[in-house]
Amino acid sequence: MKRFKTLDDMGDIAGRTVLVREDLNVPMHDGAVSDDTRLRAAMPTLSELADRGAKVLVLAHFGRPKAPAPEFSLQPIAAALAHVLGRPVRYIDWDGDAAAVAALRPGEIAVLENTRFFGGEEKNDPAVVDRFASLGDLYVNDAFSAAHRAHASTEGIAHRLPAFAGRAMEAELDALEAALGRPVKPVAAVVGGAKVSTKLDVLNHLVTRVDHLIIGGGMANTFLAARGVDVGKSLCEHDLAATANAILTGAEQAGCTIHLPYDVVVAKEFAANPPSLRTCNVHEVAADEMILDVGPAAVEALADVLKTCRTLVWNGPLGAFEIPPFDAATVALARTAAALTAEGSLTSVAGGGDTVAALNQAGVGQEFSFVSTAGGAFLEWMEGKELPGVRALMG
Ligand code: ADP
Ligand code: MG
């Protein structure tokens, strides 16, 4: 029971011009695309529309230009997209758009220059919405990662043309719905990362939605300290003690079990395999030590929690995973989640820049049910917010 329309609902699109919002905001290094994940994600939708005979015009932003400037041009990215798609991709400059779009032939794909070159894109200005809308007959939004912004090409235009979710958007929305919308219970969430302050809304929302909330990373220290544990030199937001305790109380009222580590990996310096490295009970951290990872006994207990759950949503590493051996807990729990997913007993959804990196480091990036690379949009969704670009697709 979907509330948004997909490419399956578009009917006969042969010869019609379809505007497709994609995320082409790829990392560039020395003028070349250094990671083409987002281009590959665009492929199913663009290929399908072209194969169905549509004239496909891709809308996307690149960087944060204040005004049109060559370093923010989508021209080199259109070339990289052609390479990934294995078919020609035209580039259409922003000031000559109308005539060039009119000249497209059925089955052709073109990338329109950076939507942010059109003044008013980020203000969702009706004049820009009109200009985009005048270029096509139908609109497809395939860029979940841009859906937390109400811009002309992500939101405004969806009200002006018949609007559909692309294949990548559809997969993302289905996965997120399965993880937190209508999950199979019991549901566990892992929230880690550096600070409570950046994820307050996430924590407050999750305690009302999940059965088990596993807190790791630097933010666990804030909760431990709020409970009176001496966390030594650990990264800790002592000023958030009252906030942390309010979250713990809220969880109790909502029937959500909070899991904080009871053993931890500590060191006196933040360095790879430092001589001061040791594992101890959370109550035994010395004044000159830092908690840098969840301990092995706690990880084993957390694995047992995951074994009782049917759904997992994960954001944030359990430790300072960039430096060995402080990736151990994240890697071990990620591998447990991957194994349970492979067995079919767990639906596992993860997201967040460092989380994706940590899962890849554990070698399980492909083994979760779904891994979101959406960043800000993923976090806003974890906060329970309605994303404007998604809402606009609901008609
Ligand atoms: P994501 O990008 O997946 O949302 P975050 O940015 O919130 O994740 O958190 C990742 C950061 O948290 C990493 O840089 C990691 O080193 C840091 N971190 C995790 N645990 C600790 C800890 N115990 N002490 C200090 N930093 C930590
Ligand atoms: Mg991060």
GROMACS .gro file of C-alpha atoms and ligand atoms in nm:
model
  423
    1MET     CA    1   0.000   0.000   0.000
    2LYS     CA    2   0.205   0.290  -0.130
    3ARG     CA    3   0.105   0.648  -0.097
    4PHE     CA    4   0.336   0.769  -0.371
    5LYS     CA    5   0.332   0.692  -0.743
    6THR     CA    6   0.625   0.524  -0.913
    7LEU     CA    7   0.749   0.477  -1.269
    8ASP     CA    8   0.496   0.193  -1.292
    9ASP     CA    9   0.216   0.449  -1.276
   10MET     CA   10   0.342   0.675  -1.557
   11GLY     CA   11   0.167   0.501  -1.843
   12ASP     CA   12   0.289   0.557  -2.199
   13ILE     CA   13   0.570   0.812  -2.188
   14ALA     CA   14   0.708   0.764  -2.538
   15GLY     CA   15   0.794   1.106  -2.680
   16ARG     CA   16   0.712   1.289  -2.358
   17THR     CA   17   0.967   1.500  -2.175
   18VAL     CA   18   1.032   1.377  -1.821
   19LEU     CA   19   1.219   1.595  -1.574
   20VAL     CA   20   1.414   1.375  -1.333
   21ARG     CA   21   1.562   1.518  -1.013
   22GLU     CA   22   1.877   1.322  -0.935
   23ASP     CA   23   2.158   1.364  -0.683
   24LEU     CA   24   2.470   1.425  -0.896
   25ASN     CA   25   2.654   1.601  -0.614
   26VAL     CA   26   2.953   1.367  -0.643
   27PRO     CA   27   3.298   1.418  -0.495
   28MET     CA   28   3.547   1.552  -0.751
   29HIS     CA   29   3.924   1.524  -0.739
   30ASP     CA   30   4.148   1.697  -0.995
   31GLY     CA   31   3.850   1.749  -1.226
   32ALA     CA   32   3.745   1.383  -1.218
   33VAL     CA   33   3.464   1.209  -1.028
   34SER     CA   34   3.632   1.023  -0.739
   35ASP     CA   35   3.328   0.824  -0.623
   36ASP     CA   36   3.051   0.741  -0.872
   37THR     CA   37   2.808   0.579  -0.621
   38ARG     CA   38   2.547   0.849  -0.682
   39LEU     CA   39   2.578   0.820  -1.061
   40ARG     CA   40   2.523   0.444  -1.039
   41ALA     CA   41   2.221   0.502  -0.816
   42ALA     CA   42   2.067   0.720  -1.090
   43MET     CA   43   2.110   0.453  -1.354
   44PRO     CA   44   1.795   0.235  -1.309
   45THR     CA   45   1.557   0.530  -1.338
   46LEU     CA   46   1.734   0.708  -1.624
   47SER     CA   47   1.784   0.391  -1.829
   48GLU     CA   48   1.425   0.279  -1.781
   49LEU     CA   49   1.277   0.615  -1.883
   50ALA     CA   50   1.499   0.638  -2.189
   51ASP     CA   51   1.422   0.278  -2.286
   52ARG     CA   52   1.052   0.360  -2.261
   53GLY     CA   53   1.107   0.633  -2.521
   54ALA     CA   54   1.091   0.939  -2.299
   55LYS     CA   55   1.300   1.249  -2.355
   56VAL     CA   56   1.484   1.255  -2.023
   57LEU     CA   57   1.603   1.583  -1.872
   58VAL     CA   58   1.801   1.546  -1.548
   59LEU     CA   59   1.778   1.824  -1.289
   60ALA     CA   60   2.046   1.834  -1.019
   61HIS     CA   61   2.252   2.074  -0.813
   62PHE     CA   62   2.626   2.070  -0.763
   63GLY     CA   63   2.801   2.234  -0.469
   64ARG     CA   64   2.692   2.563  -0.319
   65PRO     CA   65   2.737   2.827  -0.592
   66LYS     CA   66   2.641   3.186  -0.511
   67ALA     CA   67   2.617   3.258  -0.885
   68PRO     CA   68   2.687   3.063  -1.206
   69ALA     CA   69   3.058   2.969  -1.207
   70PRO     CA   70   3.255   2.714  -1.410
   71GLU     CA   71   3.376   2.522  -1.103
   72PHE     CA   72   3.015   2.439  -1.020
   73SER     CA   73   2.922   2.327  -1.372
   74LEU     CA   74   2.753   1.990  -1.421
   75GLN     CA   75   2.916   1.953  -1.765
   76PRO     CA   76   3.200   1.721  -1.651
   77ILE     CA   77   2.953   1.522  -1.443
   78ALA     CA   78   2.725   1.475  -1.745
   79ALA     CA   79   3.025   1.318  -1.919
   80ALA     CA   80   3.091   1.090  -1.621
   81LEU     CA   81   2.723   0.995  -1.615
   82ALA     CA   82   2.741   0.898  -1.983
   83HIS     CA   83   3.033   0.671  -1.898
   84VAL     CA   84   2.841   0.503  -1.613
   85LEU     CA   85   2.520   0.466  -1.817
   86GLY     CA   86   2.704   0.342  -2.124
   87ARG     CA   87   2.501   0.574  -2.346
   88PRO     CA   88   2.530   0.935  -2.464
   89VAL     CA   89   2.424   1.209  -2.225
   90ARG     CA   90   2.377   1.562  -2.358
   91TYR     CA   91   2.464   1.867  -2.152
   92ILE     CA   92   2.229   2.167  -2.167
   93ASP     CA   93   2.351   2.505  -2.050
   94TRP     CA   94   2.126   2.701  -1.819
   95ASP     CA   95   2.078   3.009  -2.036
   96GLY     CA   96   1.990   2.823  -2.355
   97ASP     CA   97   1.771   2.561  -2.193
   98ALA     CA   98   1.433   2.585  -2.371
   99ALA     CA   99   1.546   2.541  -2.731
  100ALA     CA  100   1.795   2.266  -2.643
  101VAL     CA  101   1.534   2.072  -2.449
  102ALA     CA  102   1.284   2.107  -2.736
  103ALA     CA  103   1.544   1.953  -2.967
  104LEU     CA  104   1.577   1.632  -2.760
  105ARG     CA  105   1.467   1.313  -2.934
  106PRO     CA  106   1.279   1.022  -2.772
  107GLY     CA  107   1.518   0.796  -2.577
  108GLU     CA  108   1.774   1.073  -2.530
  109ILE     CA  109   1.910   1.175  -2.190
  110ALA     CA  110   2.033   1.525  -2.111
  111VAL     CA  111   2.160   1.694  -1.797
  112LEU     CA  112   2.049   2.052  -1.741
  113GLU     CA  113   2.312   2.281  -1.587
  114ASN     CA  114   2.324   2.318  -1.206
  115THR     CA  115   1.976   2.402  -1.073
  116ARG     CA  116   2.140   2.644  -0.829
  117PHE     CA  117   2.254   2.861  -1.124
  118PHE     CA  118   1.887   2.946  -1.167
  119GLY     CA  119   1.843   3.219  -0.904
  120GLY     CA  120   1.558   3.123  -0.671
  121GLU     CA  121   1.603   2.743  -0.680
  122GLU     CA  122   1.686   2.733  -0.309
  123LYS     CA  123   1.403   2.975  -0.224
  124ASN     CA  124   1.152   2.757  -0.410
  125ASP     CA  125   1.072   3.071  -0.612
  126PRO     CA  126   0.754   3.023  -0.821
  127ALA     CA  127   0.925   3.186  -1.122
  128VAL     CA  128   1.196   2.917  -1.124
  129VAL     CA  129   0.937   2.647  -1.065
  130ASP     CA  130   0.753   2.780  -1.373
  131ARG     CA  131   1.070   2.780  -1.577
  132PHE     CA  132   1.151   2.419  -1.486
  133ALA     CA  133   0.790   2.312  -1.536
  134SER     CA  134   0.782   2.471  -1.883
  135LEU     CA  135   1.061   2.233  -1.989
  136GLY     CA  136   0.873   1.905  -1.936
  137ASP     CA  137   0.548   1.712  -1.914
  138LEU     CA  138   0.611   1.488  -1.612
  139TYR     CA  139   0.833   1.498  -1.303
  140VAL     CA  140   1.025   1.220  -1.130
  141ASN     CA  141   1.207   1.271  -0.800
  142ASP     CA  142   1.485   1.016  -0.758
  143ALA     CA  143   1.697   1.211  -0.508
  144PHE     CA  144   1.600   1.114  -0.153
  145SER     CA  145   1.921   1.278  -0.028
  146ALA     CA  146   1.793   1.619  -0.144
  147ALA     CA  147   1.436   1.563  -0.025
  148HIS     CA  148   1.485   1.735   0.311
  149ARG     CA  149   1.508   2.065   0.124
  150ALA     CA  150   1.204   2.244  -0.015
  151HIS     CA  151   1.369   2.375  -0.330
  152ALA     CA  152   1.215   2.447  -0.671
  153SER     CA  153   1.355   2.128  -0.827
  154THR     CA  154   1.282   1.905  -0.527
  155GLU     CA  155   0.948   2.034  -0.401
  156GLY     CA  156   0.785   2.320  -0.592
  157ILE     CA  157   0.783   2.144  -0.926
  158ALA     CA  158   0.614   1.834  -0.782
  159HIS     CA  159   0.302   2.047  -0.736
  160ARG     CA  160   0.314   2.172  -1.097
  161LEU     CA  161   0.360   1.850  -1.298
  162PRO     CA  162   0.236   1.494  -1.242
  163ALA     CA  163   0.495   1.366  -0.992
  164PHE     CA  164   0.644   1.020  -0.941
  165ALA     CA  165   0.915   0.857  -0.729
  166GLY     CA  166   1.212   0.719  -0.922
  167ARG     CA  167   1.352   0.372  -0.857
  168ALA     CA  168   1.622   0.484  -0.611
  169MET     CA  169   1.372   0.702  -0.423
  170GLU     CA  170   1.122   0.414  -0.417
  171ALA     CA  171   1.382   0.171  -0.277
  172GLU     CA  172   1.488   0.421  -0.011
  173LEU     CA  173   1.130   0.498   0.098
  174ASP     CA  174   1.040   0.128   0.107
  175ALA     CA  175   1.346   0.049   0.320
  176LEU     CA  176   1.283   0.336   0.561
  177GLU     CA  177   0.917   0.243   0.590
  178ALA     CA  178   1.018  -0.115   0.677
  179ALA     CA  179   1.267   0.010   0.936
  180LEU     CA  180   1.069   0.270   1.128
  181GLY     CA  181   0.737   0.338   0.955
  182ARG     CA  182   0.574   0.000   1.001
  183PRO     CA  183   0.854  -0.224   1.125
  184VAL     CA  184   0.821  -0.586   1.226
  185LYS     CA  185   0.877  -0.586   1.603
  186PRO     CA  186   1.081  -0.608   1.816
  187VAL     CA  187   1.282  -0.317   1.679
  188ALA     CA  188   1.635  -0.222   1.785
  189ALA     CA  189   1.814   0.102   1.710
  190VAL     CA  190   2.186   0.161   1.741
  191VAL     CA  191   2.283   0.523   1.785
  192GLY     CA  192   2.649   0.609   1.815
  193GLY     CA  193   2.882   0.884   1.709
  194ALA     CA  194   3.055   1.164   1.882
  195LYS     CA  195   2.797   1.382   2.052
  196VAL     CA  196   2.449   1.371   2.203
  197SER     CA  197   2.394   1.735   2.101
  198THR     CA  198   2.392   1.652   1.727
  199LYS     CA  199   2.144   1.367   1.771
  200LEU     CA  200   1.902   1.487   2.039
  201ASP     CA  201   1.603   1.481   1.804
  202VAL     CA  202   1.703   1.135   1.679
  203LEU     CA  203   1.720   0.998   2.034
  204ASN     CA  204   1.395   1.160   2.141
  205HIS     CA  205   1.212   1.020   1.840
  206LEU     CA  206   1.360   0.672   1.864
  207VAL     CA  207   1.264   0.614   2.227
  208THR     CA  208   0.902   0.642   2.118
  209ARG     CA  209   0.947   0.407   1.822
  210VAL     CA  210   1.181   0.121   1.917
  211ASP     CA  211   1.193  -0.155   2.177
  212HIS     CA  212   1.570  -0.144   2.229
  213LEU     CA  213   1.789   0.164   2.201
  214ILE     CA  214   2.159   0.079   2.198
  215ILE     CA  215   2.371   0.385   2.272
  216GLY     CA  216   2.743   0.378   2.194
  217GLY     CA  217   3.020   0.610   2.082
  218GLY     CA  218   3.113   0.932   2.255
  219MET     CA  219   2.748   1.002   2.326
  220ALA     CA  220   2.727   0.701   2.557
  221ASN     CA  221   2.976   0.881   2.783
  222THR     CA  222   2.731   1.167   2.830
  223PHE     CA  223   2.463   0.923   2.943
  224LEU     CA  224   2.705   0.735   3.171
  225ALA     CA  225   2.822   1.061   3.329
  226ALA     CA  226   2.462   1.172   3.376
  227ARG     CA  227   2.410   0.852   3.574
  228GLY     CA  228   2.703   0.938   3.798
  229VAL     CA  229   2.977   0.733   3.628
  230ASP     CA  230   3.322   0.895   3.625
  231VAL     CA  231   3.424   0.888   3.256
  232GLY     CA  232   3.770   1.041   3.311
  233LYS     CA  233   3.902   1.236   3.011
  234SER     CA  234   3.645   1.089   2.771
  235LEU     CA  235   3.463   1.301   2.517
  236CYS     CA  236   3.155   1.396   2.721
  237GLU     CA  237   2.896   1.673   2.721
  238HIS     CA  238   2.862   1.725   3.095
  239ASP     CA  239   2.627   2.019   3.042
  240LEU     CA  240   2.374   1.781   2.885
  241ALA     CA  241   2.332   1.565   3.197
  242ALA     CA  242   1.974   1.680   3.256
  243THR     CA  243   1.885   1.628   2.889
  244ALA     CA  244   2.035   1.278   2.893
  245ASN     CA  245   1.842   1.188   3.207
  246ALA     CA  246   1.521   1.319   3.050
  247ILE     CA  247   1.578   1.089   2.752
  248LEU     CA  248   1.632   0.795   2.988
  249THR     CA  249   1.311   0.877   3.172
  250GLY     CA  250   1.121   0.918   2.844
  251ALA     CA  251   1.246   0.578   2.731
  252GLU     CA  252   1.128   0.416   3.052
  253GLN     CA  253   0.782   0.568   3.010
  254ALA     CA  254   0.766   0.452   2.648
  255GLY     CA  255   0.874   0.096   2.728
  256CYS     CA  256   1.201   0.132   2.541
  257THR     CA  257   1.501  -0.047   2.695
  258ILE     CA  258   1.819   0.161   2.679
  259HIS     CA  259   2.148  -0.028   2.652
  260LEU     CA  260   2.460   0.150   2.768
  261PRO     CA  261   2.799  -0.025   2.772
  262TYR     CA  262   2.906  -0.184   3.100
  263ASP     CA  263   3.258  -0.258   2.986
  264VAL     CA  264   3.466  -0.025   2.772
  265VAL     CA  265   3.797   0.003   2.590
  266VAL     CA  266   4.006   0.290   2.727
  267ALA     CA  267   4.342   0.456   2.659
  268LYS     CA  268   4.537   0.758   2.778
  269GLU     CA  269   4.600   0.885   2.427
  270PHE     CA  270   4.398   0.880   2.106
  271ALA     CA  271   4.640   0.687   1.887
  272ALA     CA  272   4.657   0.353   1.707
  273ASN     CA  273   4.719   0.060   1.946
  274PRO     CA  274   4.851   0.282   2.227
  275PRO     CA  275   5.053   0.122   2.510
  276SER     CA  276   4.794   0.243   2.764
  277LEU     CA  277   4.516   0.042   2.594
  278ARG     CA  278   4.302  -0.168   2.827
  279THR     CA  279   3.950  -0.299   2.876
  280CYS     CA  280   3.766  -0.232   3.201
  281ASN     CA  281   3.428  -0.200   3.369
  282VAL     CA  282   3.268   0.145   3.317
  283HIS     CA  283   3.311   0.211   3.689
  284GLU     CA  284   3.689   0.161   3.669
  285VAL     CA  285   3.788   0.434   3.420
  286ALA     CA  286   4.082   0.632   3.561
  287ALA     CA  287   4.090   1.012   3.568
  288ASP     CA  288   4.350   1.025   3.288
  289GLU     CA  289   4.179   0.769   3.061
  290MET     CA  290   3.937   0.808   2.769
  291ILE     CA  291   3.661   0.567   2.668
  292LEU     CA  292   3.717   0.501   2.297
  293ASP     CA  293   3.507   0.191   2.229
  294VAL     CA  294   3.241  -0.038   2.374
  295GLY     CA  295   3.394  -0.342   2.547
  296PRO     CA  296   3.375  -0.704   2.429
  297ALA     CA  297   3.139  -0.827   2.703
  298ALA     CA  298   2.889  -0.552   2.622
  299VAL     CA  299   2.915  -0.628   2.250
  300GLU     CA  300   2.830  -0.992   2.321
  301ALA     CA  301   2.525  -0.885   2.520
  302LEU     CA  302   2.421  -0.648   2.239
  303ALA     CA  303   2.454  -0.930   1.986
  304ASP     CA  304   2.211  -1.129   2.202
  305VAL     CA  305   1.969  -0.834   2.193
  306LEU     CA  306   1.985  -0.822   1.812
  307LYS     CA  307   1.911  -1.196   1.800
  308THR     CA  308   1.575  -1.128   1.967
  309CYS     CA  309   1.487  -0.848   1.723
  310ARG     CA  310   1.334  -0.851   1.375
  311THR     CA  311   1.427  -0.499   1.268
  312LEU     CA  312   1.739  -0.286   1.316
  313VAL     CA  313   1.809   0.075   1.232
  314TRP     CA  314   2.166   0.196   1.283
  315ASN     CA  315   2.325   0.541   1.282
  316GLY     CA  316   2.666   0.618   1.425
  317PRO     CA  317   2.969   0.402   1.511
  318LEU     CA  318   3.004   0.249   1.860
  319GLY     CA  319   3.362   0.370   1.896
  320ALA     CA  320   3.632   0.586   1.742
  321PHE     CA  321   3.640   0.343   1.450
  322GLU     CA  322   3.890   0.538   1.237
  323ILE     CA  323   4.175   0.428   1.464
  324PRO     CA  324   4.249   0.063   1.549
  325PRO     CA  325   4.154  -0.116   1.764
  326PHE     CA  326   3.866   0.122   1.848
  327ASP     CA  327   3.667  -0.016   1.554
  328ALA     CA  328   3.633  -0.358   1.719
  329ALA     CA  329   3.286  -0.318   1.872
  330THR     CA  330   3.137  -0.156   1.561
  331VAL     CA  331   3.286  -0.424   1.337
  332ALA     CA  332   3.173  -0.712   1.562
  333LEU     CA  333   2.815  -0.589   1.605
  334ALA     CA  334   2.788  -0.499   1.234
  335ARG     CA  335   2.895  -0.852   1.142
  336THR     CA  336   2.635  -0.999   1.380
  337ALA     CA  337   2.368  -0.781   1.217
  338ALA     CA  338   2.485  -0.888   0.870
  339ALA     CA  339   2.474  -1.258   0.967
  340LEU     CA  340   2.122  -1.223   1.112
  341THR     CA  341   2.017  -1.041   0.794
  342ALA     CA  342   2.159  -1.323   0.580
  343GLU     CA  343   1.965  -1.576   0.790
  344GLY     CA  344   1.649  -1.382   0.719
  345SER     CA  345   1.570  -1.307   1.083
  346LEU     CA  346   1.657  -0.936   1.071
  347THR     CA  347   1.577  -0.641   0.845
  348SER     CA  348   1.873  -0.408   0.882
  349VAL     CA  349   1.883  -0.045   0.770
  350ALA     CA  350   2.178   0.187   0.830
  351GLY     CA  351   2.277   0.539   0.731
  352GLY     CA  352   2.515   0.824   0.805
  353GLY     CA  353   2.847   0.920   0.650
  354ASP     CA  354   3.071   0.763   0.913
  355THR     CA  355   2.834   0.472   0.960
  356VAL     CA  356   2.856   0.378   0.593
  357ALA     CA  357   3.237   0.403   0.612
  358ALA     CA  358   3.243   0.186   0.927
  359LEU     CA  359   3.018  -0.080   0.771
  360ASN     CA  360   3.238  -0.091   0.463
  361GLN     CA  361   3.541  -0.122   0.692
  362ALA     CA  362   3.369  -0.421   0.853
  363GLY     CA  363   3.312  -0.563   0.505
  364VAL     CA  364   2.934  -0.573   0.546
  365GLY     CA  365   2.827  -0.263   0.351
  366GLN     CA  366   2.650  -0.486   0.095
  367GLU     CA  367   2.506  -0.726   0.351
  368PHE     CA  368   2.264  -0.499   0.532
  369SER     CA  369   1.910  -0.496   0.392
  370PHE     CA  370   1.959  -0.130   0.300
  371VAL     CA  371   2.233   0.126   0.351
  372SER     CA  372   2.139   0.488   0.296
  373THR     CA  373   2.402   0.731   0.170
  374ALA     CA  374   2.162   1.022   0.210
  375GLY     CA  375   2.328   1.199   0.504
  376GLY     CA  376   2.115   1.493   0.620
  377ALA     CA  377   1.791   1.354   0.476
  378PHE     CA  378   1.849   1.020   0.649
  379LEU     CA  379   1.905   1.190   0.984
  380GLU     CA  380   1.595   1.408   0.947
  381TRP     CA  381   1.398   1.095   0.870
  382MET     CA  382   1.543   0.932   1.186
  383GLU     CA  383   1.419   1.238   1.373
  384GLY     CA  384   1.068   1.155   1.256
  385LYS     CA  385   1.043   1.463   1.035
  386GLU     CA  386   0.838   1.469   0.719
  387LEU     CA  387   1.070   1.553   0.428
  388PRO     CA  388   0.921   1.820   0.198
  389GLY     CA  389   1.040   1.649  -0.121
  390VAL     CA  390   0.877   1.323  -0.012
  391ARG     CA  391   0.557   1.487   0.109
  392ALA     CA  392   0.519   1.659  -0.229
  393LEU     CA  393   0.517   1.316  -0.397
  394MET     CA  394   0.226   1.202  -0.184
  395GLY     CA  395  -0.004   1.423  -0.393
  396ADP     P1  396   2.754   0.944   1.120
  396ADP     O1  397   2.839   1.024   1.024
  396ADP     O2  398   2.742   0.801   1.076
  396ADP     O3  399   2.620   1.008   1.146
  396ADP     P2  400   2.878   1.061   1.352
  396ADP     O4  401   2.939   1.167   1.266
  396ADP     O5  402   2.771   1.100   1.443
  396ADP     O6  403   2.832   0.937   1.261
  396ADP     O7  404   2.990   0.997   1.446
  396ADP     C1  405   3.113   0.948   1.401
  396ADP     C2  406   3.227   0.996   1.486
  396ADP     O8  407   3.211   0.962   1.622
  396ADP     C3  408   3.356   0.933   1.442
  396ADP     O9  409   3.445   1.034   1.400
  396ADP     C4  410   3.408   0.862   1.567
  396ADP    O10  411   3.548   0.869   1.581
  396ADP     C5  412   3.339   0.938   1.677
  396ADP     N1  413   3.337   0.859   1.800
  396ADP     C6  414   3.273   0.744   1.822
  396ADP     N2  415   3.297   0.698   1.947
  396ADP     C7  416   3.379   0.786   2.007
  396ADP     C8  417   3.438   0.796   2.138
  396ADP     N3  418   3.417   0.702   2.231
  396ADP     N4  419   3.515   0.902   2.164
  396ADP     C9  420   3.535   0.996   2.068
  396ADP     N5  421   3.481   0.995   1.944
  396ADP    C10  422   3.403   0.891   1.914
  397MG      MG  423   2.965   1.200   1.060
   0.00000   0.00000   0.00000
